[in-house]
Coordinates of C-alpha atoms and ligand atoms in Angstrom, one line a residue:
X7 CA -137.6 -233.4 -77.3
X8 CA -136.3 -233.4 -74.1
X9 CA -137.9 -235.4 -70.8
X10 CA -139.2 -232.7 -69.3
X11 CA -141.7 -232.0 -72.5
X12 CA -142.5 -235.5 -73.2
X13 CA -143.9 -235.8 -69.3
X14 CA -145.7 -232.2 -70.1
X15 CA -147.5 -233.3 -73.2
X16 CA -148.2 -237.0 -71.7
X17 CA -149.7 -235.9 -68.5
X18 CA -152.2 -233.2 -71.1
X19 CA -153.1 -236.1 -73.1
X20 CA -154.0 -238.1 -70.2
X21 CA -156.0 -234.8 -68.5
X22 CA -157.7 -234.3 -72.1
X23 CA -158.9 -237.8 -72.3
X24 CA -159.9 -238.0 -69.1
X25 CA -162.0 -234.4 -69.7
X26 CA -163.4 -236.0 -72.6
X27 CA -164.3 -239.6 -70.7
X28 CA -165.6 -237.8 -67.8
X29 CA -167.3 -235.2 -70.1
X30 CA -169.6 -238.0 -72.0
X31 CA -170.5 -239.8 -68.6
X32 CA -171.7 -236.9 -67.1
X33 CA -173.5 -235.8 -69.8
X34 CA -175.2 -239.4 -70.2
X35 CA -175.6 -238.8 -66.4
X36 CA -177.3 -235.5 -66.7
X37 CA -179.8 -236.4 -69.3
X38 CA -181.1 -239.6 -67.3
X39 CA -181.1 -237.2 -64.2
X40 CA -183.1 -234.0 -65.7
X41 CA -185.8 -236.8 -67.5
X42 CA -186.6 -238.7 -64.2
X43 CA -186.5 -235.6 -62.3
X44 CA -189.1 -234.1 -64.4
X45 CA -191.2 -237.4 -64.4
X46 CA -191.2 -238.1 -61.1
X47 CA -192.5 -234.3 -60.4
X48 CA -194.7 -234.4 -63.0
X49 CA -196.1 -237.2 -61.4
X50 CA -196.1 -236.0 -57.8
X51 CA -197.9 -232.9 -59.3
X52 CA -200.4 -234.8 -61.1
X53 CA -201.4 -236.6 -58.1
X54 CA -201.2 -233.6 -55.9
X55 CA -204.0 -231.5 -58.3
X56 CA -205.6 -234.7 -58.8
X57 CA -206.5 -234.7 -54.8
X58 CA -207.2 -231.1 -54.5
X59 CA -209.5 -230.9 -57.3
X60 CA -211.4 -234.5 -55.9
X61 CA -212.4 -232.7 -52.6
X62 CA -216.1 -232.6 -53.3
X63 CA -216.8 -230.0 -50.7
X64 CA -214.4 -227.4 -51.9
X65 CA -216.2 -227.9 -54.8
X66 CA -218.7 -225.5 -54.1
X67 CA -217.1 -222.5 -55.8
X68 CA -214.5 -224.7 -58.6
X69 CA -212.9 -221.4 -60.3
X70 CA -211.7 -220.4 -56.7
X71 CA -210.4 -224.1 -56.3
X72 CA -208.9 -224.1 -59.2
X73 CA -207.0 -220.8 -59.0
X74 CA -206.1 -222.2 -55.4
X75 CA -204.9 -225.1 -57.0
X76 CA -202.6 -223.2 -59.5
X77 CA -201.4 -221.0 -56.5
X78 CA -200.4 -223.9 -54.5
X79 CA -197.8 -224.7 -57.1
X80 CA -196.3 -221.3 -57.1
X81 CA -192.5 -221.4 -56.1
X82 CA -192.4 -225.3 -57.0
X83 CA -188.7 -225.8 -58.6
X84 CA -190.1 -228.2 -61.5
X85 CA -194.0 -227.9 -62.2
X86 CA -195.5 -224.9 -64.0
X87 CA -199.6 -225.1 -63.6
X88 CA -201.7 -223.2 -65.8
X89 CA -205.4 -222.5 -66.0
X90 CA -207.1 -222.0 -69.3
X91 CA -210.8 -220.3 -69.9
X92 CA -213.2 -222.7 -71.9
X93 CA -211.7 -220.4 -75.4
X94 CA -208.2 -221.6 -74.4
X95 CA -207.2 -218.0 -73.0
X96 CA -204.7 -218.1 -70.1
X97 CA -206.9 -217.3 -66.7
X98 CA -203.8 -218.1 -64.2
X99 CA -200.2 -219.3 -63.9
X100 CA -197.8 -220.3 -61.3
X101 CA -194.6 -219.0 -60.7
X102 CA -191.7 -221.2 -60.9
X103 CA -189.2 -220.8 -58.8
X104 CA -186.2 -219.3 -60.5
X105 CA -182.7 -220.6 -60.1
X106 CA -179.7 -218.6 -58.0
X107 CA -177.2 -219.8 -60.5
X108 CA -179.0 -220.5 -63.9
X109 CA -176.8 -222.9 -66.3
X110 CA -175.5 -221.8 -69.5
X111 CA -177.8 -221.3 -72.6
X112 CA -175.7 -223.7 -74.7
X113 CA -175.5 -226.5 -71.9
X114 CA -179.2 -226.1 -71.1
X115 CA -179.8 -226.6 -74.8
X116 CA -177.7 -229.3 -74.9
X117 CA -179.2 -231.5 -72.0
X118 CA -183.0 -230.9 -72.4
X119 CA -185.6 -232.1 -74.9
X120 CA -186.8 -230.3 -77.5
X121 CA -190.3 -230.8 -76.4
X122 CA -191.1 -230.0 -72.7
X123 CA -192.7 -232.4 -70.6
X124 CA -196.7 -230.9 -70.8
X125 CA -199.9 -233.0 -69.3
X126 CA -203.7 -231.7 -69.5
X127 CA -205.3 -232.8 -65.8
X128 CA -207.9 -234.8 -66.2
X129 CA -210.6 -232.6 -64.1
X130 CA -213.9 -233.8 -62.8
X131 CA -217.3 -232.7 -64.5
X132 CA -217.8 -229.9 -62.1
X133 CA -215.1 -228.5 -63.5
X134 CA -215.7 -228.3 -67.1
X135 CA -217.1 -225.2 -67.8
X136 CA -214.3 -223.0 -66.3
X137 CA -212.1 -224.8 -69.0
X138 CA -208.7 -226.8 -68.6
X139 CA -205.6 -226.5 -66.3
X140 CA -202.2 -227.7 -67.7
X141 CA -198.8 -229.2 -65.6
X142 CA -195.8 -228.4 -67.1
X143 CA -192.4 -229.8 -66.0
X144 CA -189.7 -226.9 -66.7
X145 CA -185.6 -228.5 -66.3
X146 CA -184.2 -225.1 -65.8
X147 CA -183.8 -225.6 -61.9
X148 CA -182.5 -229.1 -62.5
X149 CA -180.1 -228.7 -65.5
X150 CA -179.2 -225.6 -62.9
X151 CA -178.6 -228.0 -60.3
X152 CA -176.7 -230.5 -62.7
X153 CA -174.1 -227.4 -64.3
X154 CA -173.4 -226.5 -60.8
X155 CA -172.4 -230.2 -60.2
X156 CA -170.7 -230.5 -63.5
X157 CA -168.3 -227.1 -63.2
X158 CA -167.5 -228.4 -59.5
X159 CA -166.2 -231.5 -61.1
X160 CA -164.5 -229.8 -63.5
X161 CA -162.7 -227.2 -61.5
X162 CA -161.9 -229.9 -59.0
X163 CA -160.1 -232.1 -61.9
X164 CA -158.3 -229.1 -63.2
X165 CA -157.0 -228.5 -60.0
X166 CA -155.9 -231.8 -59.5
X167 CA -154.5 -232.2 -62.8
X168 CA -152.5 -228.9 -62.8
X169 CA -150.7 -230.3 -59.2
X170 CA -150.2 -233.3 -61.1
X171 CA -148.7 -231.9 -64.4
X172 CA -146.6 -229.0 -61.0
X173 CA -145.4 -232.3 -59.3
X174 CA -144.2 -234.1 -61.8
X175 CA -142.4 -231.7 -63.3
X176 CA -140.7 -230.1 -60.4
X177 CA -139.8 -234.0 -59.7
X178 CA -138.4 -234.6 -63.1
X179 CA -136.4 -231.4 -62.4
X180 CA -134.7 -231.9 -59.3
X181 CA -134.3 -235.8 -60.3
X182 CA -132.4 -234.5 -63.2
X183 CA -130.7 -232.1 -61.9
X184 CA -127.8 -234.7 -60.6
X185 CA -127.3 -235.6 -63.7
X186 CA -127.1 -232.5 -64.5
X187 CA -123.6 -232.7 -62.6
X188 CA -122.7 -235.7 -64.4
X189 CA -122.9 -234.2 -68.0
X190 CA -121.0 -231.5 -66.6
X191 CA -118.3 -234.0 -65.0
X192 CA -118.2 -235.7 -68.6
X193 CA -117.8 -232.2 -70.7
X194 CA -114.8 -231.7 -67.7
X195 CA -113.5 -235.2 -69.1
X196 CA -114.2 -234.7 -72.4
X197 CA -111.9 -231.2 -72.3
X198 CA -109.2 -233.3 -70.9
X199 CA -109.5 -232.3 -67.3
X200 CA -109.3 -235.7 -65.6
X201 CA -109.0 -234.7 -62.2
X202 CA -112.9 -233.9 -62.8
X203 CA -114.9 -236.1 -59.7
X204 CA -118.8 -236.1 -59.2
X205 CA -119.5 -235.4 -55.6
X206 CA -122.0 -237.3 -53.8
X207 CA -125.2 -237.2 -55.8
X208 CA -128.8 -236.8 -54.0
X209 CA -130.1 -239.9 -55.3
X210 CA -129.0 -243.2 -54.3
X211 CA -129.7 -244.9 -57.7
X212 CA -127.4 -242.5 -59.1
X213 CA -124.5 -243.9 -56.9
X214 CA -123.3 -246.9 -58.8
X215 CA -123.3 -243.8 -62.1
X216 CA -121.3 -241.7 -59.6
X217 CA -118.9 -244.4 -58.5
X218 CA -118.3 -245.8 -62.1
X219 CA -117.6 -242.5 -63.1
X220 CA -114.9 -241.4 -60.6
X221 CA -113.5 -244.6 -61.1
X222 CA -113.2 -244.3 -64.8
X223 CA -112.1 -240.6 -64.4
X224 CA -109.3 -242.1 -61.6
X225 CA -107.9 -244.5 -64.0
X226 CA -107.5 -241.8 -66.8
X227 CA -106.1 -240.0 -64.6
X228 CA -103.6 -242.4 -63.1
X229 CA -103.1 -243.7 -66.9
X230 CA -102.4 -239.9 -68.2
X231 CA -99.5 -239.2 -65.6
X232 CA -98.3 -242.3 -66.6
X233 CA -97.7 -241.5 -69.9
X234 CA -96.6 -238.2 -69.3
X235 CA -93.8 -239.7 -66.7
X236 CA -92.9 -242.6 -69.2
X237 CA -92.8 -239.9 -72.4
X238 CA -90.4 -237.8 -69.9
X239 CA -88.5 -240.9 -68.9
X240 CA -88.3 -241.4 -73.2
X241 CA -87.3 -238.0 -73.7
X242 CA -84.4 -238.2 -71.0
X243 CA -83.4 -241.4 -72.0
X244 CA -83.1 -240.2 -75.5
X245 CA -80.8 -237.1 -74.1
X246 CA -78.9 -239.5 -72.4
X247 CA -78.2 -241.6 -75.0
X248 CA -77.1 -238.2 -76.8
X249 CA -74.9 -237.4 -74.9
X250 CA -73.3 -240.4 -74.3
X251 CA -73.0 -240.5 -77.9
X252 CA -71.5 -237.4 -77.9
X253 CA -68.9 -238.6 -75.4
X254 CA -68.2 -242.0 -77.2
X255 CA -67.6 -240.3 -81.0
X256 CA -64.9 -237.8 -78.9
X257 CA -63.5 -239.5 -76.6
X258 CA -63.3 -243.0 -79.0
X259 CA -63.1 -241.9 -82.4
X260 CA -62.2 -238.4 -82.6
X261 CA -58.7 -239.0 -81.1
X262 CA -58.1 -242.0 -83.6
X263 CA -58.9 -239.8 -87.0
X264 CA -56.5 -237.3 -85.6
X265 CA -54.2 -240.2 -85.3
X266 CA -54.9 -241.4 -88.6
X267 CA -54.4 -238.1 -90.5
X268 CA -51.6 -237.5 -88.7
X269 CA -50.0 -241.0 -89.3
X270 CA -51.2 -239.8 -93.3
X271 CA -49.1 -236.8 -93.0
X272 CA -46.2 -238.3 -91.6
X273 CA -46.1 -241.2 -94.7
X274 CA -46.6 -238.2 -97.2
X275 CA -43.2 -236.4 -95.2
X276 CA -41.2 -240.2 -94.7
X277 CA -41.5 -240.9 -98.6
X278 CA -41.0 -236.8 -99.3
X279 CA -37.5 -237.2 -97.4
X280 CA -36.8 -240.7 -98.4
X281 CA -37.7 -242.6 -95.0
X282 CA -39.6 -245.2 -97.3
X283 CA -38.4 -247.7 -94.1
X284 CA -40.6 -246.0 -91.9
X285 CA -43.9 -246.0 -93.6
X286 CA -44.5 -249.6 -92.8
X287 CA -45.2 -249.1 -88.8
X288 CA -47.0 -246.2 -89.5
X289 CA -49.2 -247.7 -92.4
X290 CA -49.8 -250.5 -89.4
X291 CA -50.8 -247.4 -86.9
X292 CA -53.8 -246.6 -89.0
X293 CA -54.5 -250.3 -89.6
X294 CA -54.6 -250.1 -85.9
X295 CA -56.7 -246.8 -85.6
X296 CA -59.3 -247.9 -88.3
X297 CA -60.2 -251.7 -86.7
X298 CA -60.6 -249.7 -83.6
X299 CA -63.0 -247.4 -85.3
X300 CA -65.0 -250.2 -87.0
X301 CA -65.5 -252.3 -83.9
X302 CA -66.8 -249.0 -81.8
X303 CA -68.9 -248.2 -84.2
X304 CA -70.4 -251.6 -84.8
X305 CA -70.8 -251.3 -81.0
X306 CA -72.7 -247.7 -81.2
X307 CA -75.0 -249.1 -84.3
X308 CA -75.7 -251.9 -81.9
X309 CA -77.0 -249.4 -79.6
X310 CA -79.1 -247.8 -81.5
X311 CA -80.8 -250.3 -83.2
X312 CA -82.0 -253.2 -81.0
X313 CA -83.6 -254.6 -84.1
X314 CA -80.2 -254.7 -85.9
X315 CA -78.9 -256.7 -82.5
X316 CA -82.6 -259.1 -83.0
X317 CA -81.3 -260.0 -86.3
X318 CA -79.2 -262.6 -84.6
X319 CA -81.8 -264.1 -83.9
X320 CA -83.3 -263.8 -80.1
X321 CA -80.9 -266.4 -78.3
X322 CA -77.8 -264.1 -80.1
X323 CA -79.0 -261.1 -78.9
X324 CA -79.7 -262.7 -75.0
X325 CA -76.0 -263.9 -75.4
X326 CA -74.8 -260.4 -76.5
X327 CA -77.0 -259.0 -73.8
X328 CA -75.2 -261.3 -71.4
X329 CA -71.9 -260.7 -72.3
X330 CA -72.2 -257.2 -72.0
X331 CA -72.9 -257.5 -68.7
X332 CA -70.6 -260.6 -67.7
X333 CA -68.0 -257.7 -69.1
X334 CA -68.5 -255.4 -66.5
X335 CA -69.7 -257.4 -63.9
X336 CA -67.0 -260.2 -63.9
X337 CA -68.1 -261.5 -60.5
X338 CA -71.4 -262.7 -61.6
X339 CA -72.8 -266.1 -62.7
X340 CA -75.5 -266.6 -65.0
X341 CA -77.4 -268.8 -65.9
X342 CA -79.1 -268.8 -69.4
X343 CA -81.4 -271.1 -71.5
X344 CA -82.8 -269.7 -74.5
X345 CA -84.8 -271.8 -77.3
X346 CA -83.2 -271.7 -80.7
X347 CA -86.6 -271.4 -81.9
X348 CA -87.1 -268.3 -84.5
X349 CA -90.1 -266.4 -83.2
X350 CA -89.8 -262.7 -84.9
X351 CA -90.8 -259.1 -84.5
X352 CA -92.7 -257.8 -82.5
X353 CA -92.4 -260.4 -80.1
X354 CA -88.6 -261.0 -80.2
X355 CA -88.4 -257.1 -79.4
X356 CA -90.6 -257.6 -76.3
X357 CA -88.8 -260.7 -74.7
X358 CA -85.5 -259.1 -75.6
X359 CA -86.7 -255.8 -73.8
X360 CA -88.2 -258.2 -70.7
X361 CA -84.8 -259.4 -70.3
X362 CA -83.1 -256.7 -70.7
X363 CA -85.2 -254.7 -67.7
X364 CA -85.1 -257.6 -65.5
X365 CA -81.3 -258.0 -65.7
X366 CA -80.3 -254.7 -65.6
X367 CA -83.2 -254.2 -62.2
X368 CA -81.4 -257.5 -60.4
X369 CA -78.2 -256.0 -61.4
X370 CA -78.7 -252.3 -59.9
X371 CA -81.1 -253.1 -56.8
X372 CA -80.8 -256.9 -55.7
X373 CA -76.7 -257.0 -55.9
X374 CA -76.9 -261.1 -56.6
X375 CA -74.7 -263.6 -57.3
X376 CA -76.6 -265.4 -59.7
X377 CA -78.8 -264.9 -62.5
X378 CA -80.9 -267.8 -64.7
X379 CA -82.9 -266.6 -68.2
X380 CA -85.2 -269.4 -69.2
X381 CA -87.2 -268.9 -72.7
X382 CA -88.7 -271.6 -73.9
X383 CA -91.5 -272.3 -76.5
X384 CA -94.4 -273.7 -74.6
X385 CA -98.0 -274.6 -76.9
X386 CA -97.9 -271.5 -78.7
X387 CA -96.7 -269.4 -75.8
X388 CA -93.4 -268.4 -74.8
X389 CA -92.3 -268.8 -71.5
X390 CA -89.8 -266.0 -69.7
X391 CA -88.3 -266.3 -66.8
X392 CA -85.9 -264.5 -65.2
X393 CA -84.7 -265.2 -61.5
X394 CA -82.0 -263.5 -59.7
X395 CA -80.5 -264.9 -55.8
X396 CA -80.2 -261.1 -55.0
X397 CA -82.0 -259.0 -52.1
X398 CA -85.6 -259.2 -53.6
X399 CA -87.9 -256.3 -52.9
X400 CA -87.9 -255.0 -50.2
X401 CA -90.6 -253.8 -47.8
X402 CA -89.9 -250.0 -47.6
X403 CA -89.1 -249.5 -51.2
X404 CA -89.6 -246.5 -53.0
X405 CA -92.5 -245.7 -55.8
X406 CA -92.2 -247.8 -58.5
X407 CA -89.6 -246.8 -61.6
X408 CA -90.4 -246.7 -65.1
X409 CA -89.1 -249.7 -66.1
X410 CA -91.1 -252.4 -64.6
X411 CA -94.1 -250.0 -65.7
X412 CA -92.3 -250.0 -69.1
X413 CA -92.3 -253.9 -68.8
X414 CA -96.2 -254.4 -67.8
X415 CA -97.3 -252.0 -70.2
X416 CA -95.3 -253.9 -73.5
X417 CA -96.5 -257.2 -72.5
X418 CA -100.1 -256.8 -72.5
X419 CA -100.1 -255.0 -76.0
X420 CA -99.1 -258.2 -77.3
X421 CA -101.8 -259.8 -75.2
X422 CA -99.3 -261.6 -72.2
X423 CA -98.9 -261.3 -68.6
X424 CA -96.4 -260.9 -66.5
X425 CA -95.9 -261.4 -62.9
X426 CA -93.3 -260.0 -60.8
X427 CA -92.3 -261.2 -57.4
X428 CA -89.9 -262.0 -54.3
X429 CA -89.2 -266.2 -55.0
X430 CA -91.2 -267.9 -52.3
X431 CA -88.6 -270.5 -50.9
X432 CA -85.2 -268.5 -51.9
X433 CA -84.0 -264.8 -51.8
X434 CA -84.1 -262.7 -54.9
X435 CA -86.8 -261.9 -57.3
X436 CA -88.7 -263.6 -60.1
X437 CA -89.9 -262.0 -63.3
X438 CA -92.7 -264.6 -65.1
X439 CA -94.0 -263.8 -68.0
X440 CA -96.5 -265.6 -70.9
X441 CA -97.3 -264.2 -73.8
X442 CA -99.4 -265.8 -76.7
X443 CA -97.7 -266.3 -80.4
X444 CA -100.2 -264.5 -82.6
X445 CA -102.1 -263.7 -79.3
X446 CA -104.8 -261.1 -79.0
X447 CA -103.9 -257.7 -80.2
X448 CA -103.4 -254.5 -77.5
X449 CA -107.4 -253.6 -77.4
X450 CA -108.1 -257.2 -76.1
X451 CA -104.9 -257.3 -73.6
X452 CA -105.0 -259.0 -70.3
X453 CA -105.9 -256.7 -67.3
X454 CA -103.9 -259.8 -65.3
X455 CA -100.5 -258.2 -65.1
X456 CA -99.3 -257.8 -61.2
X457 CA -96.5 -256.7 -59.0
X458 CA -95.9 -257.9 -55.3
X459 CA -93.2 -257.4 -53.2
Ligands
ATP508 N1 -84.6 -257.7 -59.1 C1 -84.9 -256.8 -58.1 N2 -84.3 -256.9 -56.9 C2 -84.6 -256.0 -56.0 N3 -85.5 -254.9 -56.1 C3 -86.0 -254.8 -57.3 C4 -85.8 -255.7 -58.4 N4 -86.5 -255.3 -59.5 C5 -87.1 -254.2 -59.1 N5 -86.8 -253.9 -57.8 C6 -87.4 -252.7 -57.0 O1 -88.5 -252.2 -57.7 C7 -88.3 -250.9 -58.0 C8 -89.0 -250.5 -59.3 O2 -88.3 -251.0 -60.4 P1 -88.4 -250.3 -61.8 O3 -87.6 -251.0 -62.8 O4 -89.8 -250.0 -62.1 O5 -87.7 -248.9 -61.5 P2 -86.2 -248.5 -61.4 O6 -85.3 -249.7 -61.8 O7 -85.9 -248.0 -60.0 O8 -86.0 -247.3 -62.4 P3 -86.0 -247.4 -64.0 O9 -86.2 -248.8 -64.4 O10 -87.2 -246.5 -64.3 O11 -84.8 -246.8 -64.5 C9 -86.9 -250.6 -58.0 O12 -86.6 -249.3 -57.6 C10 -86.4 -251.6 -56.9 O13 -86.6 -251.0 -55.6
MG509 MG1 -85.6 -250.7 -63.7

């Protein structure tokens, strides 16, 4: 049912009610009215003939007094007076006065007594041989009087209640309508288009909806071009990798098979034509070719599977790490102290790939001369540091990279955080970072991370 009905059929049950309440009091209202009405004029007429048949020296003629008397209460709005012979036959009757706007059959029926009001006048003994006169009290001007009342009343409260029942619905419309943008905004979100924003709305209770809303819709959209940007980063790293692959396999061990079937060949043609002598140094050749081989291609498998590398345990695959890079960077110093402590996967994969990111970033942007990897084992915690003398960031860098991105994003899946900034007292950069053992999982992960330059 939706709001705009539920207000419709409230605000009816209210106006039907209150018909129905008004309704009963009026008619308790009416009833009281038409019976002391007609009381208080049968009284007033009583007393009235009473006086005018009293006057001793009217008297004189009493049928012509009492016809007079009958006359006089022709046109009177309650009191009917009639004058009877002495064999009850009808001699005169005054005319009541009709009503402009005569009530209803069904509502006169409904608010008069059965019986009308009737009184025999008590005449004096001169009198009494013309007969009798009756007073009768008719409603029909008052219960007139009372419907006229009772439809103003009721044409009144429709009209109020039908600007009521208008009002509040043509409120309820426009109040709605803003939200009306919101669903819309939502359906926009819901379809995927995250650059959906509601636009000011006319309400100000509707702001803090508005503002959550654009906020939420902001951060999915930030969050969505950040996966897109790190899944392109993935894919180009992967066709990297490729094609370095490519190159290694050619350039490293395509050249050494050719060697080694041609060294074959050569053995074959030295025993063919009795050079047995020579087979020796060429047997040593693919000795040669093959170790170089096996080493290259321990150092590809390496490559590609990190997790083969972890199965040294951490500290070995932070010393392999290192001497990779002490290899081609001869020049630098580092400084590393790693716990012997076994922690495994996942978490060996993430403090492997944090030191990994923060060695290669000091290495490519800060140019330093030194570089210290702390991982220690601290209360169920572990503990990263990695501090390099170099550069630090600097003011006008460009947009953030992937990788520290990369970083942030890994360590809060396992629950950590990880700060990233220029070393107060020295030159160079510090990457901190804290990440429960058996922490919380990646729905529950710290919001904390940060990056400051
Ligand atoms: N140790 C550091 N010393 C100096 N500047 C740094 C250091 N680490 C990061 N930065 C700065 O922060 C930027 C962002 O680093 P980030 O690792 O996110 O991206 P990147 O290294 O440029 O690219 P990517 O890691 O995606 O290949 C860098 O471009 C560099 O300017
Ligand atoms: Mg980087």
């Amino acid at each position: 049912m939706s709001i705009q009905s539920r207000l419709v059929a409230s605000l009816t049950i209210v106006l039907i009610v209150s018909l129905a309440f008004g309704s009963a009091l009026t008619y308790e209202h009416v009833l009281d009215k038409v019976r002391t009405e007609m009381q208080a004029a049968m009284s007033v007429g009583l007393h009235t003939a009473g006086n005018a048949v009293d006057d001793r020296e009217e008297a004189i003629d009493p049928a012509k007094r009492l016809r007079l008397v009958v006359d006089d209460f022709n046109g009177d709005r309650h009191l009917r007076a009639t004058l009877f012979g002495p064999h009850g036959e009808v001699l005169a009757r005054s005319q009541l006065l009709a009503p402009d706007d005569p009530a209803p059959s069904w509502f006169y029926r409904l608010v008069t007594a059965a019986e009308p009001l009737r009184t025999q006048l008590d005449l004096p003994f001169a009198f009494h041989s013309i007969g009798g006169m009756t007073l009768e009290a008719d409603p029909h001007n008052e219960v007139a009087e009372a419907w006229s009342d009772f439809r103003l009343t009721l044409i009144i409260m429709a009209v109020f209640f039908t600007l009521v029942l208008a009002l509040a619905f043509w409120t309820i419309r426009t109040a709605l309508s803003p939200l009306r943008d919101v669903c819309d905004a939502f359906s926009g979100i819901g379809g995927g288009d995250y650059a959906t924003r509601v636009a000011p709305l006319a309400y100000r209770e509707l702001e803090p909806l508005r503002y959550g809303f654009n906020i939420m819709a902001a951060r999915l959209e930030g969050m969505t071009t950040q996966n897109r940007a790190l899944h392109e980063q993935i894919v180009n790293v992967q066709e990297e990798e490729r094609a370095e692959l490519a190159r290694d396999l050619h350039d490293e061990v395509a050249p050494f098979l050719f060697s080694v079937g041609a060294d074959a060949a050569m053995i074959r043609q030295f025993l063919q034509t009795g050079m047995g002598d020579q087979v020796g140094p060429r047997a040593d050749a693919i000795s040669d070719a093959v170790r170089h081989m096996q080493r290259h291609l321990r150092d590809v498998l390496r490559r590609l599977a990190p997790g083969a590398l972890l199965d040294l345990g951490l500290a070995g695959a932070i010393d392999n790490l290192i001497g990779f890079w002490k290899a081609r960077r001869p020049e630098l110093s580092f400084g590393v102290d790693v716990t012997e402590e076994r922690i495994g996967l996942p978490l060996d994969a993430v403090v492997f790939r944090v030191v990994q990111e923060s060695l290669s970033n000091a290495i490519r942007h800060g140019q330093p001369a030194r570089i210290d990897v702390r991982i220690k084992i601290l209360e169920q915690r572990i503990r990263i540091v990695v501090e390099d003398d170099g550069s630090g960031f600097s003011k006008d860098r460009g947009p953030n990279g992937f990788g520290l991105a990369g970083m942030q994003e890994r360590v809060r899946s396992v629950g950590g955080v990880v700060t990233i900034r220029n070393r107060a007292s020295r030159q160079g950069v510090i990457v901190e970072a804290d990440i429960p053992i058996g922490g919380k999982s990646s729905l529950e992960r710290s919001e904390a991370s940060s990056i400051s330059a």
